[in-house]
Amino acid sequence: MPKNKKIVLSSAKVRSNEDLDKLKEISEENIFSCYQCGNCSAGCPAAEFMDEPPHKIIRLLQLGLIKEAMYANSSWICAACIYCTVECPRGVDIAKVMEALRQIALRKGVNHVNIDKLSEKILEKLPQIALISNFRKFTL
């Protein structure tokens, strides 16, 4: 998916549940508990760098649109700071869901982050925890 392209849900088709089952197995989270309040996205320190904010990624997953969620850069930008989980009134651990989404993507050969290609401007703005988290993502 091209960078900065927003996902349109109105024409989306629901995908197979195989990846959704794998996501639930890895994350041990019920994404259907989320009712899209947006608290996770409002407090996320990395949301401004994401194609889609955390609550939209969860919505894509609820709709079975795993591929669209994998091709967004959001799970790769996620710093796993757990702020989203603390703010979630339903107790959904979104950081675990993002990690599970990354694992599924890596198993399918999808890789979004090339640290060598990050511009100096982005490197200056990104929180250090995001960079550390990205390095950890490559060690799966």
PDB file of C-alpha atoms in Angstrom:
ATOM      1  CA  MET A   1       0.000   0.000   0.000  1.00  0.00           C
ATOM      2  CA  PRO A   2       1.450   3.397  -0.920  1.00  0.00           C
ATOM      3  CA  LYS A   3       2.631   5.592   1.922  1.00  0.00           C
ATOM      4  CA  ASN A   4       0.126   8.135   3.259  1.00  0.00           C
ATOM      5  CA  LYS A   5      -2.784   6.451   1.488  1.00  0.00           C
ATOM      6  CA  LYS A   6      -5.807   6.285   3.763  1.00  0.00           C
ATOM      7  CA  ILE A   7      -7.823   3.103   3.851  1.00  0.00           C
ATOM      8  CA  VAL A   8     -11.435   3.374   2.685  1.00  0.00           C
ATOM      9  CA  LEU A   9     -13.675   0.989   4.593  1.00  0.00           C
ATOM     10  CA  SER A  10     -16.868   1.443   2.591  1.00  0.00           C
ATOM     11  CA  SER A  11     -15.666  -0.678  -0.321  1.00  0.00           C
ATOM     12  CA  ALA A  12     -13.655  -3.142   1.746  1.00  0.00           C
ATOM     13  CA  LYS A  13     -14.285  -6.854   1.600  1.00  0.00           C
ATOM     14  CA  VAL A  14     -14.056  -9.054   4.673  1.00  0.00           C
ATOM     15  CA  ARG A  15     -11.165 -11.503   4.571  1.00  0.00           C
ATOM     16  CA  SER A  16     -10.708 -15.016   5.893  1.00  0.00           C
ATOM     17  CA  ASN A  17     -10.741 -15.537   9.651  1.00  0.00           C
ATOM     18  CA  GLU A  18      -7.554 -17.641   9.637  1.00  0.00           C
ATOM     19  CA  ASP A  19      -5.303 -14.648  10.308  1.00  0.00           C
ATOM     20  CA  LEU A  20      -7.805 -13.253  12.807  1.00  0.00           C
ATOM     21  CA  ASP A  21      -7.665 -16.540  14.716  1.00  0.00           C
ATOM     22  CA  LYS A  22      -3.851 -16.382  14.636  1.00  0.00           C
ATOM     23  CA  LEU A  23      -3.982 -12.794  15.922  1.00  0.00           C
ATOM     24  CA  LYS A  24      -6.189 -13.829  18.841  1.00  0.00           C
ATOM     25  CA  GLU A  25      -3.925 -16.800  19.583  1.00  0.00           C
ATOM     26  CA  ILE A  26      -0.763 -14.679  19.655  1.00  0.00           C
ATOM     27  CA  SER A  27      -2.167 -11.620  21.451  1.00  0.00           C
ATOM     28  CA  GLU A  28      -4.637 -13.424  23.729  1.00  0.00           C
ATOM     29  CA  GLU A  29      -6.857 -10.330  23.348  1.00  0.00           C
ATOM     30  CA  ASN A  30     -10.482  -9.969  22.341  1.00  0.00           C
ATOM     31  CA  ILE A  31     -10.414  -7.119  19.815  1.00  0.00           C
ATOM     32  CA  PHE A  32     -14.211  -7.209  19.660  1.00  0.00           C
ATOM     33  CA  SER A  33     -14.344  -5.700  23.152  1.00  0.00           C
ATOM     34  CA  CYS A  34     -13.223  -2.391  21.638  1.00  0.00           C
ATOM     35  CA  TYR A  35     -16.073   0.031  20.992  1.00  0.00           C
ATOM     36  CA  GLN A  36     -13.959   2.669  19.208  1.00  0.00           C
ATOM     37  CA  CYS A  37     -13.866   5.368  21.898  1.00  0.00           C
ATOM     38  CA  GLY A  38     -10.500   6.595  20.555  1.00  0.00           C
ATOM     39  CA  ASN A  39      -8.791   6.983  23.964  1.00  0.00           C
ATOM     40  CA  CYS A  40      -5.896   4.845  22.749  1.00  0.00           C
ATOM     41  CA  SER A  41      -5.279   7.042  19.728  1.00  0.00           C
ATOM     42  CA  ALA A  42      -5.755  10.290  21.646  1.00  0.00           C
ATOM     43  CA  GLY A  43      -2.934   9.489  24.040  1.00  0.00           C
ATOM     44  CA  CYS A  44      -0.592   7.562  21.761  1.00  0.00           C
ATOM     45  CA  PRO A  45       2.771   9.364  21.569  1.00  0.00           C
ATOM     46  CA  ALA A  46       3.464   7.833  18.143  1.00  0.00           C
ATOM     47  CA  ALA A  47       0.006   8.279  16.560  1.00  0.00           C
ATOM     48  CA  GLU A  48       1.073  11.309  14.522  1.00  0.00           C
ATOM     49  CA  PHE A  49       3.597   9.139  12.681  1.00  0.00           C
ATOM     50  CA  MET A  50       1.110   6.340  11.910  1.00  0.00           C
ATOM     51  CA  ASP A  51      -0.877   5.905   8.695  1.00  0.00           C
ATOM     52  CA  GLU A  52      -3.854   4.848  10.786  1.00  0.00           C
ATOM     53  CA  PRO A  53      -4.260   5.493  14.533  1.00  0.00           C
ATOM     54  CA  PRO A  54      -4.542   2.529  16.927  1.00  0.00           C
ATOM     55  CA  HIS A  55      -8.345   2.574  17.184  1.00  0.00           C
ATOM     56  CA  LYS A  56      -8.639   2.415  13.376  1.00  0.00           C
ATOM     57  CA  ILE A  57      -6.245  -0.545  13.249  1.00  0.00           C
ATOM     58  CA  ILE A  58      -8.444  -2.338  15.776  1.00  0.00           C
ATOM     59  CA  ARG A  59     -11.488  -1.515  13.646  1.00  0.00           C
ATOM     60  CA  LEU A  60      -9.823  -2.912  10.531  1.00  0.00           C
ATOM     61  CA  LEU A  61      -9.092  -6.094  12.456  1.00  0.00           C
ATOM     62  CA  GLN A  62     -12.674  -6.271  13.742  1.00  0.00           C
ATOM     63  CA  LEU A  63     -13.823  -6.119  10.123  1.00  0.00           C
ATOM     64  CA  GLY A  64     -11.443  -8.944   9.216  1.00  0.00           C
ATOM     65  CA  LEU A  65      -9.229  -6.656   7.133  1.00  0.00           C
ATOM     66  CA  ILE A  66      -5.941  -8.108   8.372  1.00  0.00           C
ATOM     67  CA  LYS A  67      -4.068  -7.378   5.146  1.00  0.00           C
ATOM     68  CA  GLU A  68      -4.991  -3.692   5.259  1.00  0.00           C
ATOM     69  CA  ALA A  69      -3.908  -3.500   8.904  1.00  0.00           C
ATOM     70  CA  MET A  70      -0.601  -5.230   8.076  1.00  0.00           C
ATOM     71  CA  TYR A  71       0.174  -2.826   5.230  1.00  0.00           C
ATOM     72  CA  ALA A  72      -0.408   0.250   7.403  1.00  0.00           C
ATOM     73  CA  ASN A  73       2.762   1.373   9.166  1.00  0.00           C
ATOM     74  CA  SER A  74       0.987   1.687  12.522  1.00  0.00           C
ATOM     75  CA  SER A  75       2.067  -1.597  14.098  1.00  0.00           C
ATOM     76  CA  TRP A  76       5.660  -0.867  13.108  1.00  0.00           C
ATOM     77  CA  ILE A  77       5.608   2.641  14.559  1.00  0.00           C
ATOM     78  CA  CYS A  78       3.964   1.477  17.807  1.00  0.00           C
ATOM     79  CA  ALA A  79       6.435   2.030  20.644  1.00  0.00           C
ATOM     80  CA  ALA A  80       4.730  -0.595  22.871  1.00  0.00           C
ATOM     81  CA  CYS A  81       4.625   1.999  25.661  1.00  0.00           C
ATOM     82  CA  ILE A  82       1.319   0.492  26.907  1.00  0.00           C
ATOM     83  CA  TYR A  83      -0.363   3.929  27.176  1.00  0.00           C
ATOM     84  CA  CYS A  84      -3.181   2.670  24.958  1.00  0.00           C
ATOM     85  CA  THR A  85      -3.842  -0.217  27.326  1.00  0.00           C
ATOM     86  CA  VAL A  86      -3.920   2.054  30.368  1.00  0.00           C
ATOM     87  CA  GLU A  87      -6.426   4.374  28.660  1.00  0.00           C
ATOM     88  CA  CYS A  88      -8.691   1.630  27.292  1.00  0.00           C
ATOM     89  CA  PRO A  89     -11.960   1.514  29.266  1.00  0.00           C
ATOM     90  CA  ARG A  90     -12.520  -2.059  28.036  1.00  0.00           C
ATOM     91  CA  GLY A  91      -9.047  -3.313  29.009  1.00  0.00           C
ATOM     92  CA  VAL A  92      -7.932  -4.234  25.486  1.00  0.00           C
ATOM     93  CA  ASP A  93      -4.138  -4.502  25.406  1.00  0.00           C
ATOM     94  CA  ILE A  94      -3.628  -2.816  22.055  1.00  0.00           C
ATOM     95  CA  ALA A  95       0.164  -3.024  22.347  1.00  0.00           C
ATOM     96  CA  LYS A  96      -0.153  -6.839  22.439  1.00  0.00           C
ATOM     97  CA  VAL A  97      -2.426  -6.721  19.405  1.00  0.00           C
ATOM     98  CA  MET A  98       0.105  -4.546  17.539  1.00  0.00           C
ATOM     99  CA  GLU A  99       2.881  -6.997  18.442  1.00  0.00           C
ATOM    100  CA  ALA A 100       0.769  -9.920  17.208  1.00  0.00           C
ATOM    101  CA  LEU A 101       0.061  -8.038  13.982  1.00  0.00           C
ATOM    102  CA  ARG A 102       3.807  -7.489  13.470  1.00  0.00           C
ATOM    103  CA  GLN A 103       4.508 -11.177  14.081  1.00  0.00           C
ATOM    104  CA  ILE A 104       1.896 -12.248  11.540  1.00  0.00           C
ATOM    105  CA  ALA A 105       3.280  -9.746   9.011  1.00  0.00           C
ATOM    106  CA  LEU A 106       6.867 -10.928   9.522  1.00  0.00           C
ATOM    107  CA  ARG A 107       5.807 -14.573   9.136  1.00  0.00           C
ATOM    108  CA  LYS A 108       4.241 -13.604   5.805  1.00  0.00           C
ATOM    109  CA  GLY A 109       7.387 -11.729   4.723  1.00  0.00           C
ATOM    110  CA  VAL A 110       5.880  -8.244   5.059  1.00  0.00           C
ATOM    111  CA  ASN A 111       8.390  -5.725   6.441  1.00  0.00           C
ATOM    112  CA  HIS A 112       7.656  -2.005   6.710  1.00  0.00           C
ATOM    113  CA  VAL A 113      10.561  -0.485   8.559  1.00  0.00           C
ATOM    114  CA  ASN A 114      13.945   0.010   6.990  1.00  0.00           C
ATOM    115  CA  ILE A 115      15.924   1.937   9.585  1.00  0.00           C
ATOM    116  CA  ASP A 116      18.604   2.829   7.033  1.00  0.00           C
ATOM    117  CA  LYS A 117      16.017   4.742   4.985  1.00  0.00           C
ATOM    118  CA  LEU A 118      14.617   6.883   7.821  1.00  0.00           C
ATOM    119  CA  SER A 119      15.265  10.557   7.201  1.00  0.00           C
ATOM    120  CA  GLU A 120      17.157  12.703   9.699  1.00  0.00           C
ATOM    121  CA  LYS A 121      13.977  14.745  10.235  1.00  0.00           C
ATOM    122  CA  ILE A 122      12.015  11.673  11.287  1.00  0.00           C
ATOM    123  CA  LEU A 123      14.868  10.384  13.439  1.00  0.00           C
ATOM    124  CA  GLU A 124      14.962  13.698  15.308  1.00  0.00           C
ATOM    125  CA  LYS A 125      11.198  13.638  15.995  1.00  0.00           C
ATOM    126  CA  LEU A 126      10.684   9.974  16.849  1.00  0.00           C
ATOM    127  CA  PRO A 127      10.757   9.133  20.535  1.00  0.00           C
ATOM    128  CA  GLN A 128      13.807   7.046  21.426  1.00  0.00           C
ATOM    129  CA  ILE A 129      11.565   4.250  22.674  1.00  0.00           C
ATOM    130  CA  ALA A 130      10.117   3.991  19.150  1.00  0.00           C
ATOM    131  CA  LEU A 131      13.582   3.467  17.689  1.00  0.00           C
ATOM    132  CA  ILE A 132      14.479   0.896  20.337  1.00  0.00           C
ATOM    133  CA  SER A 133      11.178  -0.869  19.735  1.00  0.00           C
ATOM    134  CA  ASN A 134      11.883  -0.972  15.990  1.00  0.00           C
ATOM    135  CA  PHE A 135      15.283  -2.571  16.531  1.00  0.00           C
ATOM    136  CA  ARG A 136      13.650  -5.188  18.751  1.00  0.00           C
ATOM    137  CA  LYS A 137      11.106  -5.924  16.013  1.00  0.00           C
ATOM    138  CA  PHE A 138      13.867  -7.078  13.699  1.00  0.00           C
ATOM    139  CA  THR A 139      15.056  -9.743  16.144  1.00  0.00           C
ATOM    140  CA  LEU A 140      11.960 -11.958  15.922  1.00  0.00           C
TER     141      LEU A 140
END
